[in-house]
Short mmCIF file of C-alpha atoms in Angstrom, two decimals:
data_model
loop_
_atom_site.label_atom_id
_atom_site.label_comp_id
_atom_site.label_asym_id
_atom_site.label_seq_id
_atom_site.Cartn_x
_atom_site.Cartn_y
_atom_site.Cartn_z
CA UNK A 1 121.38 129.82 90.96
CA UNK A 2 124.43 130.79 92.58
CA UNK A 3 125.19 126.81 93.75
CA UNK A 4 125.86 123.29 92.29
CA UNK A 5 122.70 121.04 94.36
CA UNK A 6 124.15 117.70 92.90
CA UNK A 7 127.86 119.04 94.41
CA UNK A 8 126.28 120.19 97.58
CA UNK A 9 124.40 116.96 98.16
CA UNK A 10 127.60 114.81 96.79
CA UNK A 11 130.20 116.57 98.86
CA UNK A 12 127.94 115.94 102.44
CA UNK A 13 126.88 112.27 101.21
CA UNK A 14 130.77 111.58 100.44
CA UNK A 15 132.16 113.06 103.91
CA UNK A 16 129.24 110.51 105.58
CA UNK A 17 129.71 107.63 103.92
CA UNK A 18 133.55 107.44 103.78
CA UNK A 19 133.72 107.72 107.77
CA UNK A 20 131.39 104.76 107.28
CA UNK A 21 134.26 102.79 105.18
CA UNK A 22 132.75 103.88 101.78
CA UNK A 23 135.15 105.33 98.85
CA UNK A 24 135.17 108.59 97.10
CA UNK A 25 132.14 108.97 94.70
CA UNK A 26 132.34 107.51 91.64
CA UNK A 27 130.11 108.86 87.94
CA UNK A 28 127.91 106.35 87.10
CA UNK A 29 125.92 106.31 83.95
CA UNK A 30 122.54 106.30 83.88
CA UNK A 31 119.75 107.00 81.52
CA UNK A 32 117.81 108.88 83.98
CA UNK A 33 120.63 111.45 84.49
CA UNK A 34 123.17 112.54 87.04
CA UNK A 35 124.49 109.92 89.34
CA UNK A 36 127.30 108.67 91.41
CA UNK A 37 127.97 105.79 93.81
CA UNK A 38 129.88 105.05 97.19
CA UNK A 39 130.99 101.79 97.15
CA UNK A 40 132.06 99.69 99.97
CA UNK A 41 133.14 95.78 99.89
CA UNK A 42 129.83 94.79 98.60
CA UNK A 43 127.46 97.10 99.04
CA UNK A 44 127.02 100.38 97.14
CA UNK A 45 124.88 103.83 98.09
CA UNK A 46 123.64 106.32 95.00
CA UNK A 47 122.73 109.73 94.22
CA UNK A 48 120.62 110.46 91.40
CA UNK A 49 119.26 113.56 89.91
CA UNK A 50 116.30 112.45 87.67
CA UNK A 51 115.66 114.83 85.10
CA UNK A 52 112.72 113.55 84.23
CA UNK A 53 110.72 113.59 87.67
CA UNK A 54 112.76 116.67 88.50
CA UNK A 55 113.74 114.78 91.78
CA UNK A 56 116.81 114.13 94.04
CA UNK A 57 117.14 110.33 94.62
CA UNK A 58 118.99 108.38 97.41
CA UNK A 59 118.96 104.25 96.33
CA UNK A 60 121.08 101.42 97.62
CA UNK A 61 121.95 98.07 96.24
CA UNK A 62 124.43 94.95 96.14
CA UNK A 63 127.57 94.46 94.32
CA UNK A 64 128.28 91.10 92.40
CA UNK A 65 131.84 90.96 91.47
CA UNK A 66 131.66 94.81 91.93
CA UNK A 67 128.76 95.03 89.17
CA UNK A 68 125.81 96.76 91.43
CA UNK A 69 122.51 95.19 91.18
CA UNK A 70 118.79 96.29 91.16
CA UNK A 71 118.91 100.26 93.36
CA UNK A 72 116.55 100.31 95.37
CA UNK A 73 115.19 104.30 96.47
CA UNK A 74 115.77 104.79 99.90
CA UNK A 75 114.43 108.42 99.58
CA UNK A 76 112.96 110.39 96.91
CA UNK A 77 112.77 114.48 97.08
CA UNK A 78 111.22 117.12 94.13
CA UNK A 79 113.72 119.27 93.19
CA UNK A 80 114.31 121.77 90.23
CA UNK A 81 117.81 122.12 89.42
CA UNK A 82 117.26 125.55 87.57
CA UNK A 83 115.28 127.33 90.58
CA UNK A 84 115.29 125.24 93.35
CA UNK A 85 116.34 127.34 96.45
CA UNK A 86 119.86 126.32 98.73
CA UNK A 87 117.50 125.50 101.64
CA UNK A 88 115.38 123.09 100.18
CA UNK A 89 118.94 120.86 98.56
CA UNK A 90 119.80 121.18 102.26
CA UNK A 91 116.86 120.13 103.59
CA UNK A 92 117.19 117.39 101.02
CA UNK A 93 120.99 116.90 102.50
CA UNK A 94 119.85 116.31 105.63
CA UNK A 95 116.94 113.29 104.65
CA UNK A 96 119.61 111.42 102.90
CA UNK A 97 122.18 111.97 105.52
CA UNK A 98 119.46 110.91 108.38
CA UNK A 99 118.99 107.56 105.71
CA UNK A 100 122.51 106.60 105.78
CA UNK A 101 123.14 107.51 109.67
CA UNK A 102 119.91 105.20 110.17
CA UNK A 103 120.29 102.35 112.91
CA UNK A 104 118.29 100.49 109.62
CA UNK A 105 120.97 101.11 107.48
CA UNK A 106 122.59 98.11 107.05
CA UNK A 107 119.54 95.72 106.85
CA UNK A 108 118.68 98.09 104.37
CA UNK A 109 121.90 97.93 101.82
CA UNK A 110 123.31 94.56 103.01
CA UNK A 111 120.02 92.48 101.19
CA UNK A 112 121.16 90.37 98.84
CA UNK A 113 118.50 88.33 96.95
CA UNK A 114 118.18 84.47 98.47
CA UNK A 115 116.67 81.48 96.47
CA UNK A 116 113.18 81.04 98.32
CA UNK A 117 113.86 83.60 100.57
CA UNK A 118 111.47 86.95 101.09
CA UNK A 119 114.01 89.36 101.26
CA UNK A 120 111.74 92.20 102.59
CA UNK A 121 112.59 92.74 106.32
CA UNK A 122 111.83 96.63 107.03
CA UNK A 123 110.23 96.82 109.74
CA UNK A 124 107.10 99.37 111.44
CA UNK A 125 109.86 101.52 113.37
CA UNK A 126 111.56 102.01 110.19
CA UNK A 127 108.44 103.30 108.80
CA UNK A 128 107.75 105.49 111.60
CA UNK A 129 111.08 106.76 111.90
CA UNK A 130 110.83 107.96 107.69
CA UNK A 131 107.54 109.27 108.99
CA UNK A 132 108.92 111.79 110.62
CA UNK A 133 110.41 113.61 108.01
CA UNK A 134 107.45 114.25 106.22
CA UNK A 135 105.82 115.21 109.77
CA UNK A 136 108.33 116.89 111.94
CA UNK A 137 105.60 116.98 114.74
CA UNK A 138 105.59 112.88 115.34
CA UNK A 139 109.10 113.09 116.47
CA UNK A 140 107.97 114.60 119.86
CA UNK A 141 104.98 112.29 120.27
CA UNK A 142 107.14 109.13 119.04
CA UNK A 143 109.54 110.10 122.25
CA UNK A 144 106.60 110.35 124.32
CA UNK A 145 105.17 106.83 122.82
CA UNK A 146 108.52 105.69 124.63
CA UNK A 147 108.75 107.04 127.50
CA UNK A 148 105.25 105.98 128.25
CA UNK A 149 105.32 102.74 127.22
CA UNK A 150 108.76 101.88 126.88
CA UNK A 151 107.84 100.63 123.32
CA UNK A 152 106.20 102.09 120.11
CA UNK A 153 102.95 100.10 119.91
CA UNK A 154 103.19 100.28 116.33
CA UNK A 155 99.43 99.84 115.14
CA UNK A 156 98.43 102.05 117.71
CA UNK A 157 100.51 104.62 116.93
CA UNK A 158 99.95 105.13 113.20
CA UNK A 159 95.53 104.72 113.72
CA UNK A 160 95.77 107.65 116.39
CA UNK A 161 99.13 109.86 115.37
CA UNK A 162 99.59 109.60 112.03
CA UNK A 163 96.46 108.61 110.39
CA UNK A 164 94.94 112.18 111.91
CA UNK A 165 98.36 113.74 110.15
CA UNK A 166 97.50 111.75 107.21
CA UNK A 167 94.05 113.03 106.35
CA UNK A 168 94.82 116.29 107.37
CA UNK A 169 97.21 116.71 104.64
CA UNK A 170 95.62 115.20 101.78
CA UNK A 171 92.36 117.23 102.12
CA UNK A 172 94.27 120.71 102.18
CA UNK A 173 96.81 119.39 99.95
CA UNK A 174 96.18 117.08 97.69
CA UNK A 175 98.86 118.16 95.34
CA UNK A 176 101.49 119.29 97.56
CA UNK A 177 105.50 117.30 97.48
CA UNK A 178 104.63 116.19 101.04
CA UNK A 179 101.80 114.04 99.73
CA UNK A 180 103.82 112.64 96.66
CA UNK A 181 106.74 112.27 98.92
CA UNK A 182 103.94 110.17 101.32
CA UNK A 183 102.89 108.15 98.38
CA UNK A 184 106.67 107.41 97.42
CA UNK A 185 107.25 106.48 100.41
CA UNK A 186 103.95 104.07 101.56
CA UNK A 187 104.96 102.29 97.91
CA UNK A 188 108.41 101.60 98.94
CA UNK A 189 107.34 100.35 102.38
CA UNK A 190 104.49 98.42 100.98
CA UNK A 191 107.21 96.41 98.79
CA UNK A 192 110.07 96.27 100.92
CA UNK A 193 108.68 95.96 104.46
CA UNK A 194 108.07 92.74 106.05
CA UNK A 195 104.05 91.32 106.83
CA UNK A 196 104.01 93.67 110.07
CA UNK A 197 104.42 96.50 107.51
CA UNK A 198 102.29 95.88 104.85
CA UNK A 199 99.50 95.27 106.78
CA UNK A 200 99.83 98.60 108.51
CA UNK A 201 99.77 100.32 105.32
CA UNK A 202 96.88 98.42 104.10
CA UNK A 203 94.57 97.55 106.55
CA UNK A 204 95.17 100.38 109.55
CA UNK A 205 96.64 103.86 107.60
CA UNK A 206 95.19 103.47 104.25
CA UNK A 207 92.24 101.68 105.76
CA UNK A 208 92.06 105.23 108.77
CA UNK A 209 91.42 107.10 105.81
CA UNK A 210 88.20 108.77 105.17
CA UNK A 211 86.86 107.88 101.81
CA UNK A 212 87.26 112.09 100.24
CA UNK A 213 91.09 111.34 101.68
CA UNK A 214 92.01 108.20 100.32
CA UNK A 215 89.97 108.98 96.80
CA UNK A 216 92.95 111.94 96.71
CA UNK A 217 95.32 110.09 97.39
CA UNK A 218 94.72 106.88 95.69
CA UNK A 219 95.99 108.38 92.13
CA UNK A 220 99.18 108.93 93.44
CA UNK A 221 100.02 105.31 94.96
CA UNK A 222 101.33 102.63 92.50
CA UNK A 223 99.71 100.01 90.76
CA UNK A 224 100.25 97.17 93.06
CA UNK A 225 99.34 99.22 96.52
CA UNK A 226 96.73 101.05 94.68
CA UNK A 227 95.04 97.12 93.44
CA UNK A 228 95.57 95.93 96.97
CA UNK A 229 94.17 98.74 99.24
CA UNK A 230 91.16 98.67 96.84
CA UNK A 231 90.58 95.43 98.10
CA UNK A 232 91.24 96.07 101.44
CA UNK A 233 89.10 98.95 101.96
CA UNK A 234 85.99 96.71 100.95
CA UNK A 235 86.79 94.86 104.45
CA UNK A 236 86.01 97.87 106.23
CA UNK A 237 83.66 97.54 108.84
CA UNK A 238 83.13 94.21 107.65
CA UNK A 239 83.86 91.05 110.51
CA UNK A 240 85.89 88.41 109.70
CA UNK A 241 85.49 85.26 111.16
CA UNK A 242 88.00 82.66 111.31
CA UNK A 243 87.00 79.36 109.48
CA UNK A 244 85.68 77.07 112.01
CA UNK A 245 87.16 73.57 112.13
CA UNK A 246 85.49 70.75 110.84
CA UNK A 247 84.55 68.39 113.61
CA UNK A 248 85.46 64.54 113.31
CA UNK A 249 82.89 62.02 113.38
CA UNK A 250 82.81 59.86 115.92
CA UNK A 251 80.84 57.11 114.03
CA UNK A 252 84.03 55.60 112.36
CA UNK A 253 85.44 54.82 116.16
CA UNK A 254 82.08 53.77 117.30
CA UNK A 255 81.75 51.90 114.79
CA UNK A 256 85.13 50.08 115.71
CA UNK A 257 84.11 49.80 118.94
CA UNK A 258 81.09 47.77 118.41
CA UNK A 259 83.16 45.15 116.23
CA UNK A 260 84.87 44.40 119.34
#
């Protein structure tokens, strides 16, 4: 390999983020393996090559007297440091760089854990907008989606764009990066995203899935999505009715009455 990845990656992420107000990078330790962090007032981005996974991660988090918090992934790519090829760490490059350029960007890193507060607040668009990266082809139909309606009608959207996209992939490629890179992501916006959000992973694109699609993709979700859309694909076809209100008796008032 006749390039540095980490360096390429680093050098891009650094000329971003400090036209954004963020300083030079900085190492940071970590167990997992190569990392450094952009820090501005109190918020921090991250860059982490997990040797492990093999993987290129971009996370985000909180500073607390300039300590950072929890990372949270932003955006997790496969990449193998001893063949991996210059256009794939640039293709790479240009995820993380679309991350940090994102109009989301800032409700993304400026969370900072409340008392009694759910602090996820991603919303569909977000969703749909990291959609596109795995599915270059959406970006033309999300446009038209706009034009046309002057709106993304999220739910919509996802059961007749990407759901289609969705099974497509899984069945020809069950073991391909853009399905674990689908998985990553539909984890991360199952945690983070706010009640809009999780019910559109649940109940309309995990719930659009044939039954030979989502059995190949299940394996690759996490624990907590993969419990919950178990559940949620036993609703399936199933009508749910609200609970019907109780009706007051009248006797206790007629009764009343009668005393008079």
């Amino acid at each position: 390999m006749d390039f540095n990845p980490f360096q390429l990656i680093q050098n891009a992420l650094s000329q971003e983020l400090c036209q954004q107000g963020f300083g030079e990078a900085q190492d940071l330790e970590d167990p997992a393996g190569q990392a450094v962090m952009f820090v501005a007032a109190d918020v921090a981005y991250s860059l982490l090559y997990d040797d492990k996974r093999k993987s290129f991660i971009l996370r985000s988090t909180s500073l607390t007297d300039g300590k950072p918090g929890d990372w949270r992934e932003l955006s997790r790519w496969l990449f193998d440091k001893m063949s991996g090829e210059r256009a794939d760490a640039e293709s790479i490059l240009n995820d993380f760089l679309d991350v940090v350029r994102g109009p989301k960007r800032v409700a993304i890193v400026q969370q900072r854990k409340k008392r009694g507060q759910d602090e996820r607040n991603i919303d569909p668009m977000f969703f749909i907008n990291r959609l596109v990266n795995i599915f270059p082809e959406l970006k033309d139909q999300l446009n038209q989606e706009k034009i046309v309606y002057g709106q993304v009608r999220f739910v919509t959207f996802i059961k007749h764009k990407v759901v289609p996209l969705c099974e497509d992939l899984v069945n020809q490629y069950p073991d391909s990066e853009p399905v674990q890179k689908l998985c990553g992501l539909l984890d991360d916006m199952y945690k983070n995203g706010d009640m809009d959000l999780r019910s559109i992973v649940t109940y309309v694109l995990l719930n659009g899935l044939s039954a030979q699609a989502y059995g190949k993709l299940a394996s690759g979700l996490g624990e907590e999505l993969q419990k919950i859309s178990g559940f949620s694909r036993k609703l399936i076809g199933k009508n749910i009715k609200p609970e019907k209100k109780k009706k007051k008796s009248g006797k206790k008032v007629e009764a009343r009455l009668d005393k008079r």
